[in-house]
Coordinates of C-alpha atoms in Angstrom, one line a residue:
M1 CA 178.0 -82.6 103.6
K2 CA 174.6 -84.1 102.9
T3 CA 173.2 -80.7 101.9
Y4 CA 176.1 -80.1 99.5
S5 CA 175.5 -83.5 97.8
T6 CA 171.8 -82.6 97.4
M7 CA 172.6 -79.4 95.7
I8 CA 175.0 -81.1 93.3
Y9 CA 172.4 -83.7 92.4
S10 CA 169.7 -81.0 91.8
L11 CA 172.1 -79.1 89.5
F12 CA 172.7 -82.2 87.4
F13 CA 169.0 -82.9 87.2
L14 CA 168.2 -79.4 85.9
L15 CA 171.0 -79.6 83.3
A16 CA 169.6 -82.9 82.0
V17 CA 166.1 -81.5 81.7
A18 CA 167.4 -78.4 79.8
C19 CA 169.4 -80.5 77.4
Q20 CA 166.3 -82.7 76.7
T21 CA 164.0 -79.7 76.2
K22 CA 166.2 -77.8 73.6
P23 CA 166.4 -80.6 71.0
S24 CA 162.7 -81.2 71.4
T25 CA 161.9 -77.5 70.5
K26 CA 164.2 -77.7 67.5
G27 CA 162.6 -80.9 66.4
G28 CA 159.1 -79.3 66.6
A29 CA 160.2 -76.4 64.4
E30 CA 161.7 -78.7 61.9
A31 CA 158.5 -80.8 61.9
T32 CA 156.4 -77.7 61.3
E33 CA 158.6 -76.6 58.4
R34 CA 158.5 -80.1 57.0
R35 CA 154.7 -80.0 57.1
A36 CA 154.6 -76.6 55.3
E37 CA 157.0 -78.0 52.6
E38 CA 154.9 -81.1 52.2
K39 CA 151.8 -78.9 51.9
E40 CA 153.4 -76.8 49.2
E41 CA 154.8 -79.8 47.4
G42 CA 151.3 -81.3 47.4
G43 CA 150.0 -78.3 45.5
A44 CA 148.4 -76.5 48.5
L45 CA 149.0 -72.8 49.1
E46 CA 148.1 -70.4 51.9
I47 CA 147.5 -66.9 50.8
F48 CA 145.9 -63.8 52.3
Q49 CA 143.3 -61.6 50.6
S50 CA 145.7 -58.7 50.1
Q51 CA 148.2 -61.0 48.5
L52 CA 145.6 -62.5 46.2
E53 CA 144.6 -59.0 45.1
A54 CA 148.2 -58.0 44.5
L55 CA 148.6 -60.9 42.2
G56 CA 145.5 -59.9 40.2
A57 CA 143.8 -63.2 41.1
E58 CA 140.2 -63.6 42.0
L59 CA 137.8 -66.4 43.0
G60 CA 134.8 -67.7 41.1
T61 CA 133.1 -71.0 40.4
V62 CA 133.2 -73.9 37.9
E63 CA 130.3 -73.0 35.6
L64 CA 128.1 -74.8 33.2
K65 CA 128.6 -73.3 29.7
H66 CA 127.3 -73.9 26.2
L67 CA 130.6 -74.4 24.3
S68 CA 130.5 -75.0 20.6
E69 CA 132.6 -77.4 18.6
G70 CA 132.6 -74.6 16.0
I71 CA 134.8 -72.9 13.5
Q72 CA 137.3 -70.4 14.7
A73 CA 137.6 -67.2 12.7
V74 CA 139.1 -63.8 12.8
G75 CA 137.7 -60.6 11.3
F76 CA 136.8 -57.0 11.8
I77 CA 133.9 -54.8 12.9
R78 CA 132.8 -53.2 9.7
V79 CA 130.5 -50.4 8.6
H80 CA 129.9 -50.9 4.9
N81 CA 129.9 -48.1 2.3
Q82 CA 126.2 -47.7 2.2
H83 CA 126.4 -46.4 5.8
K84 CA 129.4 -44.1 5.3
A85 CA 129.4 -40.7 3.7
A86 CA 132.0 -38.2 2.4
V87 CA 131.3 -34.5 3.0
T88 CA 132.1 -32.4 0.0
S89 CA 131.2 -29.0 -1.4
L90 CA 129.8 -28.6 -4.9
F91 CA 131.5 -25.2 -5.1
G92 CA 135.0 -24.2 -4.3
G93 CA 135.9 -21.5 -1.9
R94 CA 137.6 -20.6 1.4
I95 CA 136.6 -22.4 4.6
Q96 CA 135.1 -19.7 6.9
H97 CA 133.5 -21.7 9.7
I98 CA 133.8 -25.3 11.0
L99 CA 131.0 -26.3 13.4
V100 CA 131.9 -29.9 14.2
A101 CA 134.9 -32.0 15.4
P102 CA 135.8 -35.7 15.0
G103 CA 133.6 -37.8 17.3
D104 CA 130.6 -35.5 17.0
I105 CA 127.3 -37.1 16.2
V106 CA 125.4 -35.3 13.4
K107 CA 122.1 -35.6 11.7
K108 CA 121.4 -35.6 8.0
G109 CA 121.1 -32.0 6.7
Q110 CA 122.9 -30.5 9.7
V111 CA 125.3 -27.6 8.8
L112 CA 128.9 -28.7 9.3
A113 CA 130.9 -25.8 7.8
S114 CA 130.6 -22.8 5.6
V115 CA 132.6 -21.8 2.5
V116 CA 133.0 -18.2 1.1
N117 CA 132.7 -18.1 -2.7
P118 CA 132.6 -14.8 -4.6
Q119 CA 131.2 -16.7 -7.6
L120 CA 128.1 -17.3 -5.6
I121 CA 127.5 -13.5 -5.6
V122 CA 127.8 -13.4 -9.3
M123 CA 125.3 -16.2 -9.8
Q124 CA 122.7 -14.5 -7.6
E125 CA 123.3 -11.2 -9.4
E126 CA 122.8 -12.9 -12.8
Y127 CA 119.6 -14.6 -11.6
L128 CA 118.0 -11.4 -10.3
T129 CA 118.9 -9.6 -13.5
L130 CA 117.5 -12.3 -15.7
V131 CA 114.3 -12.4 -13.7
N132 CA 113.8 -8.7 -14.3
A133 CA 114.8 -9.1 -18.0
L134 CA 112.4 -12.0 -18.4
A135 CA 109.5 -9.8 -17.4
L136 CA 110.4 -7.2 -20.1
T137 CA 110.9 -10.0 -22.7
K138 CA 107.4 -11.4 -22.0
L139 CA 105.9 -7.9 -22.6
E140 CA 107.8 -7.5 -25.8
R141 CA 106.7 -11.0 -27.0
S142 CA 103.1 -10.0 -26.4
R143 CA 103.5 -6.8 -28.3
Q144 CA 105.2 -8.5 -31.3
E145 CA 102.4 -11.2 -31.3
E146 CA 99.7 -8.5 -31.5
L147 CA 101.6 -6.8 -34.4
V148 CA 101.9 -10.0 -36.3
E149 CA 98.2 -10.8 -35.8
G150 CA 97.3 -7.3 -37.2
N151 CA 99.8 -7.7 -40.1
A152 CA 101.6 -4.6 -38.7
G153 CA 104.8 -6.3 -37.7
A154 CA 107.3 -8.7 -39.1
L155 CA 107.1 -12.4 -38.1
K156 CA 110.9 -12.5 -37.9
N157 CA 110.9 -10.0 -35.0
F158 CA 108.3 -12.1 -33.1
Q159 CA 110.4 -15.2 -33.6
Q160 CA 113.6 -13.4 -32.3
V161 CA 111.8 -12.3 -29.2
E162 CA 110.3 -15.8 -28.7
T163 CA 113.8 -17.3 -28.9
Q164 CA 115.2 -14.8 -26.5
L165 CA 112.4 -15.6 -24.0
K166 CA 113.1 -19.3 -24.1
Q167 CA 116.9 -18.8 -23.6
Q168 CA 116.2 -16.6 -20.6
Q169 CA 113.9 -19.2 -19.1
V170 CA 116.5 -22.0 -19.6
R171 CA 119.2 -19.9 -18.0
I172 CA 117.0 -18.9 -15.1
A173 CA 116.0 -22.6 -14.5
S174 CA 119.7 -23.5 -14.5
L175 CA 120.6 -20.8 -12.0
E176 CA 117.7 -21.9 -9.8
R177 CA 119.1 -25.4 -9.6
Q178 CA 122.6 -24.3 -9.0
L179 CA 121.6 -21.9 -6.2
A180 CA 119.4 -24.6 -4.7
L181 CA 122.4 -26.9 -4.5
A182 CA 124.3 -24.1 -2.8
G183 CA 121.4 -23.9 -0.2
I184 CA 119.9 -20.7 -1.5
N185 CA 116.1 -20.5 -1.8
V186 CA 115.4 -18.3 -4.9
D187 CA 111.9 -17.6 -3.8
Q188 CA 113.3 -15.5 -0.9
L189 CA 116.2 -14.0 -2.9
T190 CA 116.2 -10.2 -3.2
P191 CA 119.0 -7.7 -3.8
E192 CA 119.2 -7.2 0.0
K193 CA 119.5 -10.9 0.7
I194 CA 122.4 -11.8 -1.6
K195 CA 124.7 -14.3 0.2
D196 CA 128.5 -14.8 -0.1
R197 CA 128.8 -18.2 1.5
I198 CA 127.7 -21.7 1.1
S199 CA 126.6 -23.9 4.0
I200 CA 128.0 -27.5 3.8
T201 CA 125.6 -30.0 5.3
A202 CA 125.8 -33.6 6.4
P203 CA 124.7 -36.0 3.6
A204 CA 123.9 -38.7 6.2
S205 CA 123.5 -39.2 9.9
G206 CA 126.3 -40.6 11.9
T207 CA 129.6 -39.8 13.7
V208 CA 132.2 -37.5 12.2
S209 CA 135.2 -39.8 11.8
Q210 CA 137.7 -37.5 10.1
L211 CA 138.0 -33.8 9.5
Q212 CA 140.2 -33.1 6.5
T213 CA 140.2 -29.3 6.4
E214 CA 140.9 -26.2 8.5
L215 CA 139.8 -22.6 8.9
G216 CA 141.0 -20.4 6.0
A217 CA 141.9 -23.4 3.8
N218 CA 140.9 -23.4 0.1
A219 CA 138.3 -26.1 -0.6
D220 CA 138.2 -27.3 -4.2
A221 CA 134.8 -28.3 -5.6
G222 CA 134.3 -32.0 -4.9
A223 CA 137.2 -32.3 -2.4
V224 CA 136.4 -34.4 0.7
L225 CA 136.2 -32.2 3.7
A226 CA 135.1 -34.7 6.3
N227 CA 133.9 -38.3 6.7
I228 CA 130.8 -39.6 8.5
V229 CA 130.3 -43.1 9.7
D230 CA 127.0 -44.6 11.0
N231 CA 128.4 -46.8 13.8
D232 CA 124.8 -47.9 14.6
Q233 CA 125.1 -50.1 11.4
V234 CA 128.2 -52.0 12.4
D235 CA 128.4 -55.7 11.5
L236 CA 131.1 -58.4 11.2
D237 CA 133.3 -59.3 8.3
L238 CA 134.9 -62.7 9.1
Y239 CA 137.4 -64.7 7.1
I240 CA 136.9 -68.4 6.7
Y241 CA 139.5 -70.7 5.2
E242 CA 138.8 -73.1 2.4
K243 CA 138.8 -76.3 4.5
D244 CA 136.0 -74.9 6.7
L245 CA 133.9 -73.3 4.0
S246 CA 131.5 -76.2 3.5
R247 CA 130.5 -76.0 7.2
V248 CA 129.4 -72.3 7.0
K249 CA 125.7 -71.7 6.3
V250 CA 123.4 -68.6 6.2
G251 CA 121.6 -68.4 9.5
Q252 CA 124.5 -69.9 11.5
E253 CA 125.0 -68.3 15.0
V254 CA 128.2 -66.5 15.8
E255 CA 129.8 -65.6 19.1
F256 CA 132.5 -63.1 19.0
S257 CA 134.8 -61.0 21.3
L258 CA 137.0 -58.0 20.6
S259 CA 140.7 -59.0 20.0
N260 CA 141.9 -56.5 22.6
D261 CA 139.1 -57.0 25.1
A262 CA 138.1 -60.6 25.5
D263 CA 135.5 -59.7 28.1
R264 CA 133.4 -57.7 25.6
K265 CA 131.4 -60.4 23.9
G266 CA 128.6 -60.3 21.4
K267 CA 126.4 -62.4 19.1
A268 CA 125.7 -62.3 15.4
V269 CA 124.1 -64.4 12.6
V270 CA 125.7 -65.2 9.2
D271 CA 123.6 -63.6 6.5
R272 CA 126.0 -63.6 3.5
V273 CA 128.8 -65.9 2.4
G274 CA 131.3 -64.7 -0.2
S275 CA 131.9 -66.5 -3.5
S276 CA 135.5 -65.6 -4.1
F277 CA 138.8 -65.8 -2.2
E278 CA 140.2 -62.7 -0.6
G279 CA 143.8 -62.1 -1.6
E280 CA 146.3 -64.9 -1.5
N281 CA 145.4 -66.4 1.9
K282 CA 142.6 -68.7 0.5
A283 CA 140.0 -67.2 2.8
V284 CA 136.4 -66.3 1.9
A285 CA 134.7 -63.2 3.4
V286 CA 131.6 -64.0 5.5
H287 CA 129.3 -61.3 6.6
A288 CA 127.4 -61.7 9.9
R289 CA 124.7 -59.3 11.3
I290 CA 125.2 -58.4 14.9
T291 CA 122.0 -59.2 16.8
G292 CA 122.7 -57.6 20.1
D293 CA 123.7 -54.2 21.3
R294 CA 126.0 -52.4 18.8
K295 CA 127.0 -49.5 21.1
G296 CA 130.8 -49.1 21.6
Y297 CA 131.7 -50.9 18.5
I298 CA 133.8 -48.9 16.0
D299 CA 134.6 -49.6 12.4
G300 CA 137.9 -51.4 12.1
M301 CA 138.0 -53.2 15.5
G302 CA 139.5 -56.7 15.3
V303 CA 137.4 -59.6 16.5
T304 CA 137.8 -63.3 17.2
A305 CA 134.7 -65.4 16.5
L306 CA 133.3 -68.9 16.8
L307 CA 130.7 -70.1 14.2
G308 CA 128.7 -72.7 16.1
T309 CA 128.1 -76.1 14.7
E310 CA 127.4 -78.4 17.7
T311 CA 126.8 -77.1 21.2
S312 CA 127.0 -79.0 24.5
L313 CA 126.6 -78.0 28.1
V314 CA 129.9 -78.6 29.9
A315 CA 131.7 -77.6 33.1
A316 CA 134.1 -74.8 32.2
V317 CA 136.3 -72.1 33.7
P318 CA 137.9 -69.0 32.2
N319 CA 141.1 -69.6 30.3
A320 CA 143.0 -67.6 32.9
A321 CA 142.0 -70.1 35.6
I322 CA 144.1 -72.9 34.1
V323 CA 147.8 -73.3 34.5
D324 CA 150.0 -75.8 32.7
K325 CA 153.0 -77.4 34.3
D326 CA 155.1 -80.5 33.4
G327 CA 152.6 -81.5 30.7
N328 CA 149.6 -81.4 33.0
S329 CA 146.8 -78.8 33.5
Y330 CA 145.6 -77.5 36.9
V331 CA 143.2 -75.2 38.6
F332 CA 143.4 -73.8 42.1
A333 CA 140.4 -74.8 44.2
L334 CA 139.4 -73.3 47.5
L335 CA 139.7 -75.7 50.5
D336 CA 139.2 -73.4 53.5
T337 CA 139.0 -69.8 54.7
A338 CA 139.8 -68.3 58.0
T339 CA 140.1 -64.8 59.4
L340 CA 143.5 -64.2 61.1
E341 CA 145.7 -61.5 62.4
Q342 CA 148.1 -60.3 59.6
G343 CA 150.3 -57.2 59.8
G344 CA 148.4 -55.8 62.8
K345 CA 144.9 -56.3 61.2
R346 CA 142.4 -59.0 60.7
E347 CA 142.5 -60.5 57.2
V348 CA 140.9 -63.4 55.3
R349 CA 143.3 -66.2 54.7
Y350 CA 142.6 -68.7 51.9
L351 CA 143.8 -72.3 51.7
L352 CA 144.0 -73.2 48.0
E353 CA 144.8 -76.6 46.6
R354 CA 146.0 -77.3 43.0
K355 CA 143.7 -79.8 41.3
Q356 CA 144.7 -81.6 38.1
V357 CA 142.1 -81.3 35.2
K358 CA 141.8 -82.3 31.6
K359 CA 141.1 -79.6 29.1
G360 CA 138.4 -79.9 26.5
T361 CA 136.7 -77.5 24.1
S362 CA 137.7 -73.9 24.3
A363 CA 135.5 -71.0 23.0
M364 CA 135.1 -67.3 23.8
G365 CA 137.5 -67.2 26.7
F366 CA 136.3 -70.4 28.4
T367 CA 137.7 -73.9 28.5
Q368 CA 135.9 -77.2 29.3
V369 CA 137.5 -79.0 32.3
T370 CA 137.2 -82.6 33.4
S371 CA 138.5 -83.1 36.9
I372 CA 141.2 -85.8 37.4
D373 CA 141.6 -84.8 41.1
P374 CA 138.2 -84.6 42.9
L375 CA 136.5 -81.3 42.0
Q376 CA 132.9 -80.5 42.5
E377 CA 130.7 -78.8 39.8
K378 CA 130.2 -75.7 41.9
S379 CA 133.6 -75.6 43.5
R380 CA 135.1 -72.2 44.1
V381 CA 138.3 -71.8 42.1
V382 CA 140.7 -69.1 41.2
I383 CA 139.3 -67.8 37.8
S384 CA 142.1 -65.4 37.0
G385 CA 145.8 -65.0 37.8
A386 CA 146.4 -68.8 38.3
I387 CA 149.7 -68.5 36.6
F388 CA 150.9 -66.1 39.3
L389 CA 149.8 -68.5 42.0
Q390 CA 151.8 -71.3 40.3
G391 CA 154.8 -69.0 40.3
K392 CA 154.3 -68.4 44.0
L393 CA 154.0 -72.1 44.6
D394 CA 157.2 -72.8 42.5
G395 CA 159.0 -70.1 44.5
G396 CA 158.0 -71.7 47.8
N397 CA 159.3 -75.1 46.6
A398 CA 162.6 -73.6 45.5
H399 CA 162.9 -71.9 48.9
G400 CA 162.0 -75.0 50.8
H401 CA 164.7 -77.1 49.0

């Protein structure tokens, strides 16, 4: 009986312990979840390297940048007309060869195409015939001159031959010039070397931007067959509104970036300020000379620019590092890193915390930031994709609630 009582007592003891342990485990899980929610609500976020890359986010630092309180402007990369050329033929004909394509770089005088023109054959025939006739006319002139001097010939005959000689000389000189324009050297012209085609050459060095003909097409004299642009001579045409015009000066420094590629930045200097408004938008054209590398810039590219007036050294981050929420601005700062097991492999885990900042001057893709929450000058922060991290943080909060 005593043994039976002991067994009953032991059973009740084990049940009591089990009942006490189960609520304790549940309470621990809830406490862990509450801590995670509190961490997310406080602006902290745990994220692995692979997740960071998938979101297109990357880490960098708060940098010191020279940001100008300048004049914002838009404009275009331009090659002005003195650095452009139209390829034409002085003689009409049929296009027989095309030796270049759009995008090819050519040198001044380089043959680009050839045109077949039967009239060219006639001009060479006439030239050679006149050269031979001129020799005979010169002999006849000498003979008539001797006759006049000996009173054996009429002065009228001498004058007629003299006139004929001058007409032949004028026509030969004209044909020489025409053939030279067609690229034919008359000093080397013989009946065996008569040509039937004209070589069309580049009037300037540069890049072939357009080709406006094709094989077998008829090319009229003076028609534009191709266009050449010297992209080594690109500069900026900017448009400044009336209210800012008084602040623009020759010699003013300009920072610019391509409208479709903010990472491609360059520098220029204002060298001409227009004196009339362009169109109806009350903007004045300002020309700026690019001072750095011009490679890769093409006529017509859009740019955004900043004409500097006052420059100061400030703490700044890329624009993509800043996220706005509920009327405040934030950046994500790195608090801690650790290497953990994730999906069967070891991976870096980042602990990020959202820090409130105040935005200041913005220029050329960077914005000045003044920290409201503690943020060191060289702090590592997320410099791109911050908006996606904010979305992840918002999603975590929604899930938690």
